[in-house]
Amino acid sequence: GDVIIDEEEYAHIKTLKELKAAYREEHDAYQDTSTQLSRETEMVDGLRTKLLKEFDEWYDGAPLDIFQPQAKSNAGADAMDNEEAFELMQQDRVRSAEPGSVAFFNANKSLKKRGKHVRPV
């Protein structure tokens, strides 16, 4: 019972063994890369968590709470003179009467200050 194979079949068997060996090498390399990727992903996730935690700690203790909206305070602010107070009162009056006309009111006032006349529409 010896099995006799011809040259063509022998070439196919040899090619098959070479391909299987190459596949094993590539699969092992894939497994190594996959393992390394998993480790690196875990490391990145851990560093991201650490970064966010440290940022939150820094943010909570930021000097002067520079990122928090500040309550407007008039302390140290210039006091309004009578003309500024009157202009503010006019804008508030226009805004309450006709909110859409504030821009027109301001433009009209600006033209009057420059000495130009506004044509009635």
PDB file of C-alpha atoms in Angstrom:
ATOM      1  CA  GLY A   1       0.000   0.000   0.000  1.00  0.00           C
ATOM      2  CA  ASP A   2       2.112   2.934  -0.922  1.00  0.00           C
ATOM      3  CA  VAL A   3       0.135   5.844  -2.270  1.00  0.00           C
ATOM      4  CA  ILE A   4       1.552   7.125  -5.489  1.00  0.00           C
ATOM      5  CA  ILE A   5       0.869  10.714  -6.521  1.00  0.00           C
ATOM      6  CA  ASP A   6       1.792  12.391  -9.712  1.00  0.00           C
ATOM      7  CA  GLU A   7       3.890  15.546 -10.066  1.00  0.00           C
ATOM      8  CA  GLU A   8       0.898  17.879 -10.499  1.00  0.00           C
ATOM      9  CA  GLU A   9      -0.792  16.627  -7.322  1.00  0.00           C
ATOM     10  CA  TYR A  10       2.516  16.927  -5.451  1.00  0.00           C
ATOM     11  CA  ALA A  11       2.804  20.589  -6.596  1.00  0.00           C
ATOM     12  CA  HIS A  12      -0.734  21.262  -5.326  1.00  0.00           C
ATOM     13  CA  ILE A  13      -0.006  19.660  -1.944  1.00  0.00           C
ATOM     14  CA  LYS A  14       3.242  21.611  -1.634  1.00  0.00           C
ATOM     15  CA  THR A  15       1.454  24.894  -2.520  1.00  0.00           C
ATOM     16  CA  LEU A  16      -1.303  24.069  -0.017  1.00  0.00           C
ATOM     17  CA  LYS A  17       1.238  23.503   2.788  1.00  0.00           C
ATOM     18  CA  GLU A  18       3.016  26.788   1.905  1.00  0.00           C
ATOM     19  CA  LEU A  19      -0.285  28.671   1.909  1.00  0.00           C
ATOM     20  CA  LYS A  20      -1.287  27.138   5.246  1.00  0.00           C
ATOM     21  CA  ALA A  21       2.059  28.166   6.765  1.00  0.00           C
ATOM     22  CA  ALA A  22       1.690  31.708   5.399  1.00  0.00           C
ATOM     23  CA  TYR A  23      -1.864  31.832   6.736  1.00  0.00           C
ATOM     24  CA  ARG A  24      -0.684  30.731  10.200  1.00  0.00           C
ATOM     25  CA  GLU A  25       1.972  33.469  10.202  1.00  0.00           C
ATOM     26  CA  GLU A  26      -0.511  36.129   9.091  1.00  0.00           C
ATOM     27  CA  HIS A  27      -3.105  34.925  11.597  1.00  0.00           C
ATOM     28  CA  ASP A  28      -0.556  35.040  14.427  1.00  0.00           C
ATOM     29  CA  ALA A  29       0.432  38.573  13.369  1.00  0.00           C
ATOM     30  CA  TYR A  30      -3.259  39.519  13.303  1.00  0.00           C
ATOM     31  CA  GLN A  31      -3.767  38.082  16.796  1.00  0.00           C
ATOM     32  CA  ASP A  32      -0.749  40.018  18.087  1.00  0.00           C
ATOM     33  CA  THR A  33      -1.993  43.229  16.502  1.00  0.00           C
ATOM     34  CA  SER A  34      -5.498  42.657  17.831  1.00  0.00           C
ATOM     35  CA  THR A  35      -4.156  42.079  21.345  1.00  0.00           C
ATOM     36  CA  GLN A  36      -1.987  45.181  21.125  1.00  0.00           C
ATOM     37  CA  LEU A  37      -4.937  47.218  19.838  1.00  0.00           C
ATOM     38  CA  SER A  38      -7.056  46.080  22.782  1.00  0.00           C
ATOM     39  CA  ARG A  39      -4.335  47.094  25.252  1.00  0.00           C
ATOM     40  CA  GLU A  40      -3.867  50.466  23.545  1.00  0.00           C
ATOM     41  CA  THR A  41      -7.629  51.077  23.480  1.00  0.00           C
ATOM     42  CA  GLU A  42      -7.870  50.325  27.199  1.00  0.00           C
ATOM     43  CA  MET A  43      -4.941  52.664  27.847  1.00  0.00           C
ATOM     44  CA  VAL A  44      -6.536  55.459  25.787  1.00  0.00           C
ATOM     45  CA  ASP A  45      -9.844  54.994  27.604  1.00  0.00           C
ATOM     46  CA  GLY A  46      -8.064  55.142  30.957  1.00  0.00           C
ATOM     47  CA  LEU A  47      -6.136  58.269  29.953  1.00  0.00           C
ATOM     48  CA  ARG A  48      -9.316  59.898  28.635  1.00  0.00           C
ATOM     49  CA  THR A  49     -11.056  59.199  31.943  1.00  0.00           C
ATOM     50  CA  LYS A  50      -8.073  60.575  33.861  1.00  0.00           C
ATOM     51  CA  LEU A  51      -7.968  63.683  31.654  1.00  0.00           C
ATOM     52  CA  LEU A  52     -11.669  64.353  32.133  1.00  0.00           C
ATOM     53  CA  LYS A  53     -11.369  63.852  35.883  1.00  0.00           C
ATOM     54  CA  GLU A  54      -8.389  66.198  36.115  1.00  0.00           C
ATOM     55  CA  PHE A  55     -10.140  68.758  33.919  1.00  0.00           C
ATOM     56  CA  ASP A  56     -13.238  68.626  36.121  1.00  0.00           C
ATOM     57  CA  GLU A  57     -11.063  69.107  39.214  1.00  0.00           C
ATOM     58  CA  TRP A  58      -9.275  72.020  37.576  1.00  0.00           C
ATOM     59  CA  TYR A  59     -12.528  73.534  36.330  1.00  0.00           C
ATOM     60  CA  ASP A  60     -14.132  73.321  39.761  1.00  0.00           C
ATOM     61  CA  GLY A  61     -11.165  75.117  41.299  1.00  0.00           C
ATOM     62  CA  ALA A  62     -10.524  77.581  38.451  1.00  0.00           C
ATOM     63  CA  PRO A  63      -9.508  80.986  39.771  1.00  0.00           C
ATOM     64  CA  LEU A  64     -12.280  83.559  39.712  1.00  0.00           C
ATOM     65  CA  ASP A  65     -14.556  80.984  38.125  1.00  0.00           C
ATOM     66  CA  ILE A  66     -13.623  82.413  34.737  1.00  0.00           C
ATOM     67  CA  PHE A  67     -15.947  80.056  32.898  1.00  0.00           C
ATOM     68  CA  GLN A  68     -19.009  80.664  35.037  1.00  0.00           C
ATOM     69  CA  PRO A  69     -21.354  83.460  34.043  1.00  0.00           C
ATOM     70  CA  GLN A  70     -20.749  86.361  36.330  1.00  0.00           C
ATOM     71  CA  ALA A  71     -23.535  88.314  37.917  1.00  0.00           C
ATOM     72  CA  LYS A  72     -23.473  91.805  36.518  1.00  0.00           C
ATOM     73  CA  SER A  73     -22.395  94.240  39.113  1.00  0.00           C
ATOM     74  CA  ASN A  74     -22.369  98.001  38.864  1.00  0.00           C
ATOM     75  CA  ALA A  75     -19.595  98.243  41.416  1.00  0.00           C
ATOM     76  CA  GLY A  76     -16.722 100.104  39.836  1.00  0.00           C
ATOM     77  CA  ALA A  77     -18.679 100.741  36.643  1.00  0.00           C
ATOM     78  CA  ASP A  78     -19.048 104.231  35.277  1.00  0.00           C
ATOM     79  CA  ALA A  79     -22.271 105.859  36.341  1.00  0.00           C
ATOM     80  CA  MET A  80     -24.571 106.782  33.469  1.00  0.00           C
ATOM     81  CA  ASP A  81     -24.959 110.416  32.753  1.00  0.00           C
ATOM     82  CA  ASN A  82     -28.391 111.924  32.109  1.00  0.00           C
ATOM     83  CA  GLU A  83     -28.153 111.546  28.302  1.00  0.00           C
ATOM     84  CA  GLU A  84     -27.236 107.837  28.534  1.00  0.00           C
ATOM     85  CA  ALA A  85     -30.026 107.230  31.021  1.00  0.00           C
ATOM     86  CA  PHE A  86     -32.498 109.015  28.719  1.00  0.00           C
ATOM     87  CA  GLU A  87     -31.360 106.964  25.686  1.00  0.00           C
ATOM     88  CA  LEU A  88     -31.722 103.749  27.673  1.00  0.00           C
ATOM     89  CA  MET A  89     -35.204 104.814  28.780  1.00  0.00           C
ATOM     90  CA  GLN A  90     -36.181 105.570  25.143  1.00  0.00           C
ATOM     91  CA  GLN A  91     -34.905 102.177  23.967  1.00  0.00           C
ATOM     92  CA  ASP A  92     -36.854 100.419  26.716  1.00  0.00           C
ATOM     93  CA  ARG A  93     -39.989 102.371  25.750  1.00  0.00           C
ATOM     94  CA  VAL A  94     -39.593 101.474  22.064  1.00  0.00           C
ATOM     95  CA  ARG A  95     -38.772  97.848  22.896  1.00  0.00           C
ATOM     96  CA  SER A  96     -41.913  97.479  25.027  1.00  0.00           C
ATOM     97  CA  ALA A  97     -44.166  99.244  22.504  1.00  0.00           C
ATOM     98  CA  GLU A  98     -42.828  97.703  19.283  1.00  0.00           C
ATOM     99  CA  PRO A  99     -39.942  95.198  19.726  1.00  0.00           C
ATOM    100  CA  GLY A 100     -39.231  94.957  15.988  1.00  0.00           C
ATOM    101  CA  SER A 101     -38.593  98.689  15.627  1.00  0.00           C
ATOM    102  CA  VAL A 102     -35.612  98.973  17.994  1.00  0.00           C
ATOM    103  CA  ALA A 103     -33.102  98.668  15.147  1.00  0.00           C
ATOM    104  CA  PHE A 104     -34.939 101.359  13.154  1.00  0.00           C
ATOM    105  CA  PHE A 105     -35.077 103.612  16.217  1.00  0.00           C
ATOM    106  CA  ASN A 106     -31.324 103.236  16.814  1.00  0.00           C
ATOM    107  CA  ALA A 107     -30.488 103.854  13.148  1.00  0.00           C
ATOM    108  CA  ASN A 108     -32.737 106.913  13.062  1.00  0.00           C
ATOM    109  CA  LYS A 109     -31.132 108.295  16.218  1.00  0.00           C
ATOM    110  CA  SER A 110     -27.670 107.686  14.767  1.00  0.00           C
ATOM    111  CA  LEU A 111     -28.542 109.585  11.598  1.00  0.00           C
ATOM    112  CA  LYS A 112     -29.921 112.477  13.610  1.00  0.00           C
ATOM    113  CA  LYS A 113     -26.658 112.667  15.571  1.00  0.00           C
ATOM    114  CA  ARG A 114     -24.742 112.931  12.291  1.00  0.00           C
ATOM    115  CA  GLY A 115     -26.991 115.729  11.133  1.00  0.00           C
ATOM    116  CA  LYS A 116     -28.672 113.793   8.352  1.00  0.00           C
ATOM    117  CA  HIS A 117     -32.409 113.837   7.966  1.00  0.00           C
ATOM    118  CA  VAL A 118     -34.538 110.747   7.691  1.00  0.00           C
ATOM    119  CA  ARG A 119     -37.162 110.761   4.987  1.00  0.00           C
ATOM    120  CA  PRO A 120     -40.549 109.565   6.187  1.00  0.00           C
ATOM    121  CA  VAL A 121     -41.679 106.363   4.550  1.00  0.00           C
TER     122      VAL A 121
END
